[in-house]
Amino acid sequence: MKIVIAPDSFKGSLSSVEVVTFAEAAIRAAVEGAEIVRLPIADGGEGTVDAFRLSVGGEVDTKTVTDPLGRKVQASYCVLPDGTAVVEMAQASGLILLNEEELDPLRATTYGTGELIRHALDRGCRRFIIGIGGSATNDGGAGMAQALGVRFLDREGKELPPGGGALARLDRIDCDGLDRRLSESRFLVASDVSNVLCGPEGATAVYGPQKGATPQLVGKLDSALANYARVIREQLGIDVADRPAAGAAGGLGAGLMVFCRAQVRPGVDIVLDAARFEEALEGADLVITGEGRVDGQSVRGKVPFGVATRVKRFGPIPVVVLAGCVGEGAEQLYGCGVDAIVPISDGSLTVKESMARAGELVQKTTGALIRSFIKDRTLTG
């Protein structure tokens, strides 16, 4: 029996590598001699660097950069064998770096992400894959651009402080100092969302609350991004406001499009391509994927959606999704190639307890799943 294990991380609990390890242990205990393909997957958020390193190879470089609140933090990027730098913005500018009391979308900055890009440029990299999921920021990528030499000025010619709130005062963008090596480089953005920059489906309205934005702050930050988009359009001649994925990572998608001329693709597709996913499916009997929360957002480019749609294009292989929890709209995945969604908890544990015991629950659930799968296959011939 050949089984492909290709999950995302269970955010706050397990990395994608850890999910694979616990699931593999359960399968080996249940099926003697099983052929198991380990494929930790990411969609541009946490685990993107690890997913590329494990599937493609490469060298990880760790640097000291600026976190969302201006403190120093260690962040890593990976240089693939072909020289491409894989940068995971979550490591420098992500929610994982802040506790709940520290969330501050008015002043959180993507400056550290720009520093990682600059380090890779210094190393000689000219091809980039930027994973932009899991941000703590709402600054339109202005911080990233500042780290690369752009100046954002108010009406008095003073440079704006970090954060999305300051963009309400943006009057002029000075690109004279923009790192000239960017013109020699190619950027591909790995995004897990397609939201536009502003409005009811924009960066702030949809994702601002999880970054600490109150209803009052949502309106303020959205207006600031709208001003940012206006100044970009009028001074740089680039209309980014309504581009799909411009609103990803609090508008970092827009900043990368404008200042790095980046192209955007669904992050899960980029990772699956790099991992040669279709080759792994040859002869497979079952594919197990998963993520921490499965809900209506999962069909918008998340890992289970990306894995299931690829599998169903390849052939009739069952796809099972392991879920830390199941939310409203999860059933939409059944129309996208998923055969079963299996929560790892039966509801008897609190969310906190389930997260603390996630590894144990993944292993236990996978074991039960495999035994049921073997039985059903036997019964049906």
mmCIF file of C-alpha atoms in Angstrom:
data_model
loop_
_atom_site.group_PDB
_atom_site.id
_atom_site.type_symbol
_atom_site.label_atom_id
_atom_site.label_comp_id
_atom_site.label_asym_id
_atom_site.label_seq_id
_atom_site.Cartn_x
_atom_site.Cartn_y
_atom_site.Cartn_z
ATOM 1 C CA MET A 1 0.000 0.000 0.000
ATOM 2 C CA LYS A 2 1.310 3.441 -0.968
ATOM 3 C CA ILE A 3 0.160 6.476 1.001
ATOM 4 C CA VAL A 4 1.077 10.104 0.321
ATOM 5 C CA ILE A 5 1.020 12.386 3.379
ATOM 6 C CA ALA A 6 0.819 16.022 2.259
ATOM 7 C CA PRO A 7 -0.543 18.311 5.013
ATOM 8 C CA ASP A 8 -0.179 21.949 5.941
ATOM 9 C CA SER A 9 0.830 22.921 9.470
ATOM 10 C CA PHE A 10 -1.718 22.939 12.288
ATOM 11 C CA LYS A 11 -1.074 26.546 13.233
ATOM 12 C CA GLY A 12 -0.191 27.047 16.858
ATOM 13 C CA SER A 13 0.236 23.306 17.393
ATOM 14 C CA LEU A 14 2.284 21.376 14.837
ATOM 15 C CA SER A 15 4.463 22.167 11.849
ATOM 16 C CA SER A 16 3.651 20.354 8.619
ATOM 17 C CA VAL A 17 6.750 18.212 9.213
ATOM 18 C CA GLU A 18 5.439 17.215 12.640
ATOM 19 C CA VAL A 19 1.998 16.369 11.237
ATOM 20 C CA VAL A 20 3.663 14.093 8.680
ATOM 21 C CA THR A 21 5.774 12.424 11.370
ATOM 22 C CA PHE A 22 2.835 11.621 13.650
ATOM 23 C CA ALA A 23 0.695 10.395 10.752
ATOM 24 C CA GLU A 24 3.526 8.223 9.436
ATOM 25 C CA ALA A 25 4.026 6.600 12.838
ATOM 26 C CA ALA A 26 0.354 5.591 12.916
ATOM 27 C CA ILE A 27 0.462 4.161 9.396
ATOM 28 C CA ARG A 28 3.600 2.109 10.039
ATOM 29 C CA ALA A 29 1.988 0.666 13.159
ATOM 30 C CA ALA A 30 -1.123 -0.305 11.194
ATOM 31 C CA VAL A 31 0.297 -1.411 7.838
ATOM 32 C CA GLU A 32 3.422 -3.524 7.646
ATOM 33 C CA GLY A 33 5.617 -2.573 4.712
ATOM 34 C CA ALA A 34 3.587 0.467 3.681
ATOM 35 C CA GLU A 35 5.243 2.796 1.189
ATOM 36 C CA ILE A 36 4.905 6.284 2.599
ATOM 37 C CA VAL A 37 5.710 9.496 0.743
ATOM 38 C CA ARG A 38 6.392 12.393 3.108
ATOM 39 C CA LEU A 39 5.446 15.739 1.561
ATOM 40 C CA PRO A 40 5.057 18.591 4.072
ATOM 41 C CA ILE A 41 3.183 21.317 2.165
ATOM 42 C CA ALA A 42 2.603 25.025 2.718
ATOM 43 C CA ASP A 43 0.520 27.692 1.007
ATOM 44 C CA GLY A 44 2.851 30.644 1.484
ATOM 45 C CA GLY A 45 2.451 30.912 5.254
ATOM 46 C CA GLU A 46 4.272 29.212 8.091
ATOM 47 C CA GLY A 47 6.343 26.263 6.941
ATOM 48 C CA THR A 48 6.964 27.476 3.392
ATOM 49 C CA VAL A 49 10.742 27.533 3.810
ATOM 50 C CA ASP A 50 10.732 24.058 5.365
ATOM 51 C CA ALA A 51 8.444 22.705 2.634
ATOM 52 C CA PHE A 52 10.853 23.831 -0.080
ATOM 53 C CA ARG A 53 13.937 22.704 1.812
ATOM 54 C CA LEU A 54 12.550 19.218 2.347
ATOM 55 C CA SER A 55 11.144 18.747 -1.158
ATOM 56 C CA VAL A 56 13.792 20.500 -3.247
ATOM 57 C CA GLY A 57 16.851 20.858 -1.042
ATOM 58 C CA GLY A 58 18.922 23.957 -0.504
ATOM 59 C CA GLU A 59 20.727 25.906 2.172
ATOM 60 C CA VAL A 60 19.005 27.771 5.002
ATOM 61 C CA ASP A 61 20.438 31.144 6.034
ATOM 62 C CA THR A 62 19.392 32.797 9.295
ATOM 63 C CA LYS A 63 19.630 36.542 9.863
ATOM 64 C CA THR A 64 18.727 39.060 12.549
ATOM 65 C CA VAL A 65 15.918 41.272 11.258
ATOM 66 C CA THR A 66 13.163 43.555 12.544
ATOM 67 C CA ASP A 67 9.954 42.018 13.855
ATOM 68 C CA PRO A 68 6.502 43.650 13.354
ATOM 69 C CA LEU A 69 7.005 45.929 16.372
ATOM 70 C CA GLY A 70 10.583 46.964 15.659
ATOM 71 C CA ARG A 71 12.365 44.439 17.858
ATOM 72 C CA LYS A 72 15.156 42.141 16.706
ATOM 73 C CA VAL A 73 14.299 38.559 15.780
ATOM 74 C CA GLN A 74 16.018 35.626 14.052
ATOM 75 C CA ALA A 75 14.459 34.738 10.691
ATOM 76 C CA SER A 76 15.496 32.236 8.040
ATOM 77 C CA TYR A 77 15.241 31.972 4.284
ATOM 78 C CA CYS A 78 16.293 29.152 1.983
ATOM 79 C CA VAL A 79 18.456 29.293 -1.125
ATOM 80 C CA LEU A 80 17.441 26.487 -3.478
ATOM 81 C CA PRO A 81 19.997 24.604 -5.611
ATOM 82 C CA ASP A 82 19.164 26.842 -8.605
ATOM 83 C CA GLY A 83 19.890 29.993 -6.587
ATOM 84 C CA THR A 84 16.280 30.963 -5.932
ATOM 85 C CA ALA A 85 15.698 32.518 -2.504
ATOM 86 C CA VAL A 86 12.566 31.378 -0.677
ATOM 87 C CA VAL A 87 11.472 33.994 1.848
ATOM 88 C CA GLU A 88 8.689 33.372 4.349
ATOM 89 C CA MET A 89 7.320 36.702 5.547
ATOM 90 C CA ALA A 90 5.762 35.061 8.606
ATOM 91 C CA GLN A 91 9.258 34.522 10.031
ATOM 92 C CA ALA A 92 9.984 38.257 10.042
ATOM 93 C CA SER A 93 6.556 39.922 10.062
ATOM 94 C CA GLY A 94 4.140 37.235 11.195
ATOM 95 C CA LEU A 95 1.457 36.765 13.805
ATOM 96 C CA ILE A 96 3.521 33.938 15.284
ATOM 97 C CA LEU A 97 5.952 36.562 16.617
ATOM 98 C CA LEU A 98 3.369 38.387 18.743
ATOM 99 C CA ASN A 99 1.146 37.460 21.630
ATOM 100 C CA GLU A 100 -2.456 38.621 21.755
ATOM 101 C CA GLU A 101 -1.674 41.681 23.856
ATOM 102 C CA GLU A 102 0.963 42.866 21.366
ATOM 103 C CA LEU A 103 -1.223 42.929 18.263
ATOM 104 C CA ASP A 104 -1.077 46.430 16.793
ATOM 105 C CA PRO A 105 -1.963 46.743 13.081
ATOM 106 C CA LEU A 106 -1.620 50.529 13.224
ATOM 107 C CA ARG A 107 2.148 50.323 13.656
ATOM 108 C CA ALA A 108 3.105 46.739 12.707
ATOM 109 C CA THR A 109 5.634 46.775 9.883
ATOM 110 C CA THR A 110 6.902 44.485 7.130
ATOM 111 C CA TYR A 111 10.372 46.043 7.376
ATOM 112 C CA GLY A 112 11.912 42.729 8.453
ATOM 113 C CA THR A 113 10.637 41.018 5.314
ATOM 114 C CA GLY A 114 12.413 43.644 3.255
ATOM 115 C CA GLU A 115 15.567 43.028 5.258
ATOM 116 C CA LEU A 116 15.413 39.314 4.404
ATOM 117 C CA ILE A 117 15.078 40.188 0.705
ATOM 118 C CA ARG A 118 18.047 42.541 1.000
ATOM 119 C CA HIS A 119 20.168 39.855 2.671
ATOM 120 C CA ALA A 120 19.360 37.465 -0.184
ATOM 121 C CA LEU A 121 20.255 40.144 -2.736
ATOM 122 C CA ASP A 122 23.602 40.623 -0.966
ATOM 123 C CA ARG A 123 24.151 36.892 -1.292
ATOM 124 C CA GLY A 124 23.672 37.139 -5.050
ATOM 125 C CA CYS A 125 20.118 35.835 -5.375
ATOM 126 C CA ARG A 126 18.113 37.314 -8.234
ATOM 127 C CA ARG A 127 15.145 34.942 -8.255
ATOM 128 C CA PHE A 128 12.728 35.008 -5.339
ATOM 129 C CA ILE A 129 9.705 33.139 -4.076
ATOM 130 C CA ILE A 130 8.026 35.149 -1.324
ATOM 131 C CA GLY A 131 5.502 33.355 0.893
ATOM 132 C CA ILE A 132 3.143 35.953 2.331
ATOM 133 C CA GLY A 133 0.719 34.094 4.595
ATOM 134 C CA GLY A 134 0.336 34.623 8.331
ATOM 135 C CA SER A 135 1.129 38.331 8.562
ATOM 136 C CA ALA A 136 0.678 40.545 11.616
ATOM 137 C CA THR A 137 0.793 43.650 9.442
ATOM 138 C CA ASN A 138 -1.503 46.008 7.535
ATOM 139 C CA ASP A 139 1.052 48.382 6.022
ATOM 140 C CA GLY A 140 0.632 47.605 2.319
ATOM 141 C CA GLY A 141 4.219 46.390 2.149
ATOM 142 C CA ALA A 142 5.475 49.916 2.835
ATOM 143 C CA GLY A 143 7.841 48.645 5.535
ATOM 144 C CA MET A 144 9.279 46.092 3.126
ATOM 145 C CA ALA A 145 9.806 48.840 0.560
ATOM 146 C CA GLN A 146 11.461 51.109 3.163
ATOM 147 C CA ALA A 147 13.991 48.373 3.913
ATOM 148 C CA LEU A 148 14.768 48.322 0.188
ATOM 149 C CA GLY A 149 15.308 52.077 -0.062
ATOM 150 C CA VAL A 150 11.903 53.645 -0.719
ATOM 151 C CA ARG A 151 10.907 56.753 1.260
ATOM 152 C CA PHE A 152 7.281 57.517 2.149
ATOM 153 C CA LEU A 153 6.756 61.192 2.902
ATOM 154 C CA ASP A 154 3.982 63.374 4.326
ATOM 155 C CA ARG A 155 2.998 66.844 3.070
ATOM 156 C CA GLU A 156 5.854 68.432 4.999
ATOM 157 C CA GLY A 157 8.391 66.091 3.442
ATOM 158 C CA LYS A 158 8.888 64.129 6.655
ATOM 159 C CA GLU A 159 9.342 60.387 6.452
ATOM 160 C CA LEU A 160 6.411 58.380 7.742
ATOM 161 C CA PRO A 161 6.836 56.146 10.785
ATOM 162 C CA PRO A 162 6.248 52.381 10.476
ATOM 163 C CA GLY A 163 2.795 50.880 10.214
ATOM 164 C CA GLY A 164 -0.395 51.018 8.211
ATOM 165 C CA GLY A 165 -1.913 53.839 10.224
ATOM 166 C CA ALA A 166 0.692 56.323 8.978
ATOM 167 C CA LEU A 167 -0.282 55.710 5.336
ATOM 168 C CA ALA A 168 -3.278 58.003 5.865
ATOM 169 C CA ARG A 169 -0.740 60.876 5.813
ATOM 170 C CA LEU A 170 1.157 59.644 2.757
ATOM 171 C CA ASP A 171 1.677 62.446 0.221
ATOM 172 C CA ARG A 172 4.728 61.436 -1.804
ATOM 173 C CA ILE A 173 6.716 58.296 -2.620
ATOM 174 C CA ASP A 174 10.442 58.734 -3.289
ATOM 175 C CA CYS A 175 11.858 55.735 -5.164
ATOM 176 C CA ASP A 176 15.242 57.254 -5.922
ATOM 177 C CA GLY A 177 16.906 55.040 -3.341
ATOM 178 C CA LEU A 178 15.145 51.816 -4.328
ATOM 179 C CA ASP A 179 17.700 49.007 -4.499
ATOM 180 C CA ARG A 180 18.714 48.847 -8.152
ATOM 181 C CA ARG A 181 19.350 45.121 -7.929
ATOM 182 C CA LEU A 182 15.574 44.629 -7.861
ATOM 183 C CA SER A 183 15.424 45.566 -11.547
ATOM 184 C CA GLU A 184 17.655 42.553 -12.249
ATOM 185 C CA SER A 185 15.499 40.217 -10.173
ATOM 186 C CA ARG A 186 12.308 38.193 -10.627
ATOM 187 C CA PHE A 187 9.769 37.800 -7.858
ATOM 188 C CA LEU A 188 7.037 35.204 -7.542
ATOM 189 C CA VAL A 189 4.580 35.662 -4.684
ATOM 190 C CA ALA A 190 3.135 32.559 -3.040
ATOM 191 C CA SER A 191 -0.227 33.664 -1.655
ATOM 192 C CA ASP A 192 -3.016 31.729 0.026
ATOM 193 C CA VAL A 193 -5.671 34.415 -0.599
ATOM 194 C CA SER A 194 -6.889 36.500 -3.535
ATOM 195 C CA ASN A 195 -8.340 39.512 -1.710
ATOM 196 C CA VAL A 196 -8.076 42.979 -3.217
ATOM 197 C CA LEU A 197 -6.423 45.797 -1.291
ATOM 198 C CA CYS A 198 -9.381 47.829 0.006
ATOM 199 C CA GLY A 199 -13.111 47.648 0.612
ATOM 200 C CA PRO A 200 -15.380 44.974 2.091
ATOM 201 C CA GLU A 201 -13.295 42.138 0.578
ATOM 202 C CA GLY A 202 -10.006 43.904 1.179
ATOM 203 C CA ALA A 203 -7.028 43.282 3.422
ATOM 204 C CA THR A 204 -8.306 45.181 6.441
ATOM 205 C CA ALA A 205 -11.980 44.249 6.460
ATOM 206 C CA VAL A 206 -11.350 40.528 6.091
ATOM 207 C CA TYR A 207 -8.116 39.985 8.009
ATOM 208 C CA GLY A 208 -7.680 43.082 10.163
ATOM 209 C CA PRO A 209 -9.680 41.760 13.142
ATOM 210 C CA GLN A 210 -7.390 38.746 13.603
ATOM 211 C CA LYS A 211 -4.477 41.184 13.758
ATOM 212 C CA GLY A 212 -6.092 43.246 16.513
ATOM 213 C CA ALA A 213 -8.141 45.762 14.528
ATOM 214 C CA THR A 214 -11.352 46.903 16.226
ATOM 215 C CA PRO A 215 -14.321 47.895 14.004
ATOM 216 C CA GLN A 216 -13.207 51.522 14.332
ATOM 217 C CA LEU A 217 -9.638 50.675 13.380
ATOM 218 C CA VAL A 218 -10.780 48.645 10.365
ATOM 219 C CA GLY A 219 -12.271 51.769 8.812
ATOM 220 C CA LYS A 220 -9.208 53.859 9.629
ATOM 221 C CA LEU A 221 -6.749 51.321 8.229
ATOM 222 C CA ASP A 222 -8.825 50.687 5.118
ATOM 223 C CA SER A 223 -8.900 54.423 4.378
ATOM 224 C CA ALA A 224 -5.130 54.572 4.871
ATOM 225 C CA LEU A 225 -4.599 51.779 2.329
ATOM 226 C CA ALA A 226 -6.956 53.515 -0.085
ATOM 227 C CA ASN A 227 -4.805 56.645 0.171
ATOM 228 C CA TYR A 228 -1.697 54.508 -0.362
ATOM 229 C CA ALA A 229 -3.223 53.022 -3.517
ATOM 230 C CA ARG A 230 -4.210 56.500 -4.764
ATOM 231 C CA VAL A 231 -0.701 57.910 -4.340
ATOM 232 C CA ILE A 232 0.820 54.856 -6.050
ATOM 233 C CA ARG A 233 -1.575 55.251 -8.977
ATOM 234 C CA GLU A 234 -1.049 58.993 -9.373
ATOM 235 C CA GLN A 235 2.726 59.092 -8.844
ATOM 236 C CA LEU A 236 3.962 55.705 -10.049
ATOM 237 C CA GLY A 237 1.317 54.972 -12.668
ATOM 238 C CA ILE A 238 0.440 51.568 -11.236
ATOM 239 C CA ASP A 239 -3.188 50.793 -10.384
ATOM 240 C CA VAL A 240 -2.956 48.061 -7.781
ATOM 241 C CA ALA A 241 -6.148 48.618 -5.781
ATOM 242 C CA ASP A 242 -8.294 45.964 -7.456
ATOM 243 C CA ARG A 243 -5.677 43.380 -8.367
ATOM 244 C CA PRO A 244 -6.315 39.901 -6.975
ATOM 245 C CA ALA A 245 -4.007 39.151 -4.014
ATOM 246 C CA ALA A 246 -3.004 42.809 -3.636
ATOM 247 C CA GLY A 247 -4.633 42.614 -0.215
ATOM 248 C CA ALA A 248 -2.748 39.490 0.847
ATOM 249 C CA ALA A 249 -0.690 39.871 4.040
ATOM 250 C CA GLY A 250 -2.181 43.236 4.888
ATOM 251 C CA GLY A 251 -1.358 44.588 1.439
ATOM 252 C CA LEU A 252 2.170 43.200 1.199
ATOM 253 C CA GLY A 253 0.958 41.633 -2.039
ATOM 254 C CA ALA A 254 0.414 45.140 -3.408
ATOM 255 C CA GLY A 255 3.804 46.333 -2.202
ATOM 256 C CA LEU A 256 5.576 43.439 -3.904
ATOM 257 C CA MET A 257 3.656 44.042 -7.133
ATOM 258 C CA VAL A 258 4.566 47.722 -7.155
ATOM 259 C CA PHE A 259 8.151 47.828 -5.902
ATOM 260 C CA CYS A 260 9.410 44.375 -6.950
ATOM 261 C CA ARG A 261 7.214 43.869 -10.047
ATOM 262 C CA ALA A 262 6.156 40.546 -8.583
ATOM 263 C CA GLN A 263 3.846 38.004 -10.162
ATOM 264 C CA VAL A 264 1.379 36.114 -7.953
ATOM 265 C CA ARG A 265 0.367 32.447 -7.905
ATOM 266 C CA PRO A 266 -1.454 30.326 -5.332
ATOM 267 C CA GLY A 267 1.200 29.314 -2.836
ATOM 268 C CA VAL A 268 0.096 25.701 -2.630
ATOM 269 C CA ASP A 269 0.507 25.316 -6.407
ATOM 270 C CA ILE A 270 4.056 26.662 -6.262
ATOM 271 C CA VAL A 271 4.988 24.226 -3.492
ATOM 272 C CA LEU A 272 3.265 21.261 -5.151
ATOM 273 C CA ASP A 273 5.084 21.982 -8.401
ATOM 274 C CA ALA A 274 8.426 22.177 -6.612
ATOM 275 C CA ALA A 275 7.713 18.888 -4.813
ATOM 276 C CA ARG A 276 6.801 17.144 -8.112
ATOM 277 C CA PHE A 277 3.538 16.145 -6.538
ATOM 278 C CA GLU A 278 2.155 14.309 -9.563
ATOM 279 C CA GLU A 279 5.196 12.030 -9.599
ATOM 280 C CA ALA A 280 4.537 11.171 -5.949
ATOM 281 C CA LEU A 281 0.973 10.156 -6.839
ATOM 282 C CA GLU A 282 2.092 7.359 -9.168
ATOM 283 C CA GLY A 283 0.698 4.130 -7.740
ATOM 284 C CA ALA A 284 -0.762 5.807 -4.633
ATOM 285 C CA ASP A 285 -3.706 4.204 -2.850
ATOM 286 C CA LEU A 286 -4.531 7.105 -0.541
ATOM 287 C CA VAL A 287 -3.631 10.765 0.004
ATOM 288 C CA ILE A 288 -3.813 12.297 3.473
ATOM 289 C CA THR A 289 -3.725 16.077 3.771
ATOM 290 C CA GLY A 290 -4.932 18.484 6.445
ATOM 291 C CA GLU A 291 -4.702 21.789 8.294
ATOM 292 C CA GLY A 292 -5.508 23.193 11.689
ATOM 293 C CA ARG A 293 -8.887 24.675 10.799
ATOM 294 C CA VAL A 294 -11.004 23.509 7.885
ATOM 295 C CA ASP A 295 -13.853 25.846 6.910
ATOM 296 C CA GLY A 296 -15.211 27.895 4.031
ATOM 297 C CA GLN A 297 -11.844 29.652 3.627
ATOM 298 C CA SER A 298 -10.194 26.319 2.811
ATOM 299 C CA VAL A 299 -11.497 26.380 -0.767
ATOM 300 C CA ARG A 300 -9.730 29.700 -1.395
ATOM 301 C CA GLY A 301 -6.327 28.252 -2.163
ATOM 302 C CA LYS A 302 -5.529 26.506 1.116
ATOM 303 C CA VAL A 303 -3.499 23.297 1.178
ATOM 304 C CA PRO A 304 -6.349 20.722 1.345
ATOM 305 C CA PHE A 305 -8.024 22.377 -1.646
ATOM 306 C CA GLY A 306 -4.811 22.524 -3.657
ATOM 307 C CA VAL A 307 -3.887 18.929 -2.876
ATOM 308 C CA ALA A 308 -7.372 17.546 -3.590
ATOM 309 C CA THR A 309 -7.795 19.343 -6.923
ATOM 310 C CA ARG A 310 -4.384 18.108 -8.098
ATOM 311 C CA VAL A 311 -5.178 14.528 -7.059
ATOM 312 C CA LYS A 312 -8.524 14.488 -8.839
ATOM 313 C CA ARG A 313 -6.922 15.758 -12.044
ATOM 314 C CA PHE A 314 -4.398 12.939 -11.765
ATOM 315 C CA GLY A 315 -6.772 10.051 -11.136
ATOM 316 C CA PRO A 316 -9.280 8.383 -8.797
ATOM 317 C CA ILE A 317 -7.271 8.352 -5.555
ATOM 318 C CA PRO A 318 -9.151 8.916 -2.266
ATOM 319 C CA VAL A 319 -8.272 12.159 -0.448
ATOM 320 C CA VAL A 320 -8.799 12.505 3.303
ATOM 321 C CA VAL A 321 -8.419 15.783 5.197
ATOM 322 C CA LEU A 322 -7.325 15.714 8.837
ATOM 323 C CA ALA A 323 -8.675 18.778 10.642
ATOM 324 C CA GLY A 324 -7.752 20.298 13.954
ATOM 325 C CA CYS A 325 -11.270 21.696 13.969
ATOM 326 C CA VAL A 326 -14.085 21.912 11.427
ATOM 327 C CA GLY A 327 -15.870 25.213 10.863
ATOM 328 C CA GLU A 328 -18.744 26.557 8.803
ATOM 329 C CA GLY A 329 -18.437 25.938 5.079
ATOM 330 C CA ALA A 330 -15.997 23.037 5.321
ATOM 331 C CA GLU A 331 -18.382 20.892 3.283
ATOM 332 C CA GLN A 332 -17.465 22.924 0.194
ATOM 333 C CA LEU A 333 -14.309 20.829 -0.034
ATOM 334 C CA TYR A 334 -16.413 17.807 -0.972
ATOM 335 C CA GLY A 335 -17.084 19.460 -4.300
ATOM 336 C CA CYS A 336 -13.366 19.988 -4.884
ATOM 337 C CA GLY A 337 -12.099 16.414 -4.718
ATOM 338 C CA VAL A 338 -12.082 15.690 -0.996
ATOM 339 C CA ASP A 339 -13.609 12.342 -0.017
ATOM 340 C CA ALA A 340 -13.618 12.739 3.765
ATOM 341 C CA ILE A 341 -12.943 15.403 6.410
ATOM 342 C CA VAL A 342 -11.893 13.840 9.695
ATOM 343 C CA PRO A 343 -11.549 15.980 12.846
ATOM 344 C CA ILE A 344 -8.749 14.855 15.125
ATOM 345 C CA SER A 345 -10.821 15.617 18.242
ATOM 346 C CA ASP A 346 -14.239 14.209 19.116
ATOM 347 C CA GLY A 347 -15.305 17.426 20.814
ATOM 348 C CA SER A 348 -14.693 16.228 24.355
ATOM 349 C CA LEU A 349 -11.582 18.425 24.675
ATOM 350 C CA THR A 350 -11.330 22.197 24.782
ATOM 351 C CA VAL A 351 -9.546 23.929 21.910
ATOM 352 C CA LYS A 352 -6.583 24.580 24.192
ATOM 353 C CA GLU A 353 -6.425 20.931 25.229
ATOM 354 C CA SER A 354 -6.701 19.752 21.628
ATOM 355 C CA MET A 355 -3.886 22.045 20.539
ATOM 356 C CA ALA A 356 -1.666 20.860 23.378
ATOM 357 C CA ARG A 357 -2.298 17.212 22.438
ATOM 358 C CA ALA A 358 -2.371 17.712 18.658
ATOM 359 C CA GLY A 359 0.436 15.270 17.891
ATOM 360 C CA GLU A 360 -1.165 12.498 19.903
ATOM 361 C CA LEU A 361 -4.556 13.206 18.301
ATOM 362 C CA VAL A 362 -3.163 13.211 14.754
ATOM 363 C CA GLN A 363 -1.490 9.864 15.382
ATOM 364 C CA LYS A 364 -4.571 8.303 16.972
ATOM 365 C CA THR A 365 -6.932 9.600 14.275
ATOM 366 C CA THR A 366 -4.662 8.510 11.439
ATOM 367 C CA GLY A 367 -4.403 5.016 12.912
ATOM 368 C CA ALA A 368 -8.183 4.678 13.087
ATOM 369 C CA LEU A 369 -8.506 6.102 9.587
ATOM 370 C CA ILE A 370 -6.034 3.616 8.091
ATOM 371 C CA ARG A 371 -7.615 0.621 9.803
ATOM 372 C CA SER A 372 -11.033 1.689 8.496
ATOM 373 C CA PHE A 373 -9.621 2.242 5.020
ATOM 374 C CA ILE A 374 -8.074 -1.239 4.943
ATOM 375 C CA LYS A 375 -11.315 -2.827 6.162
ATOM 376 C CA ASP A 376 -13.459 -1.018 3.589
ATOM 377 C CA ARG A 377 -11.103 -1.953 0.781
ATOM 378 C CA THR A 378 -11.200 -5.583 1.873
ATOM 379 C CA LEU A 379 -14.975 -5.619 2.167
ATOM 380 C CA THR A 380 -15.412 -4.082 -1.258
ATOM 381 C CA GLY A 381 -12.972 -6.450 -2.894
#
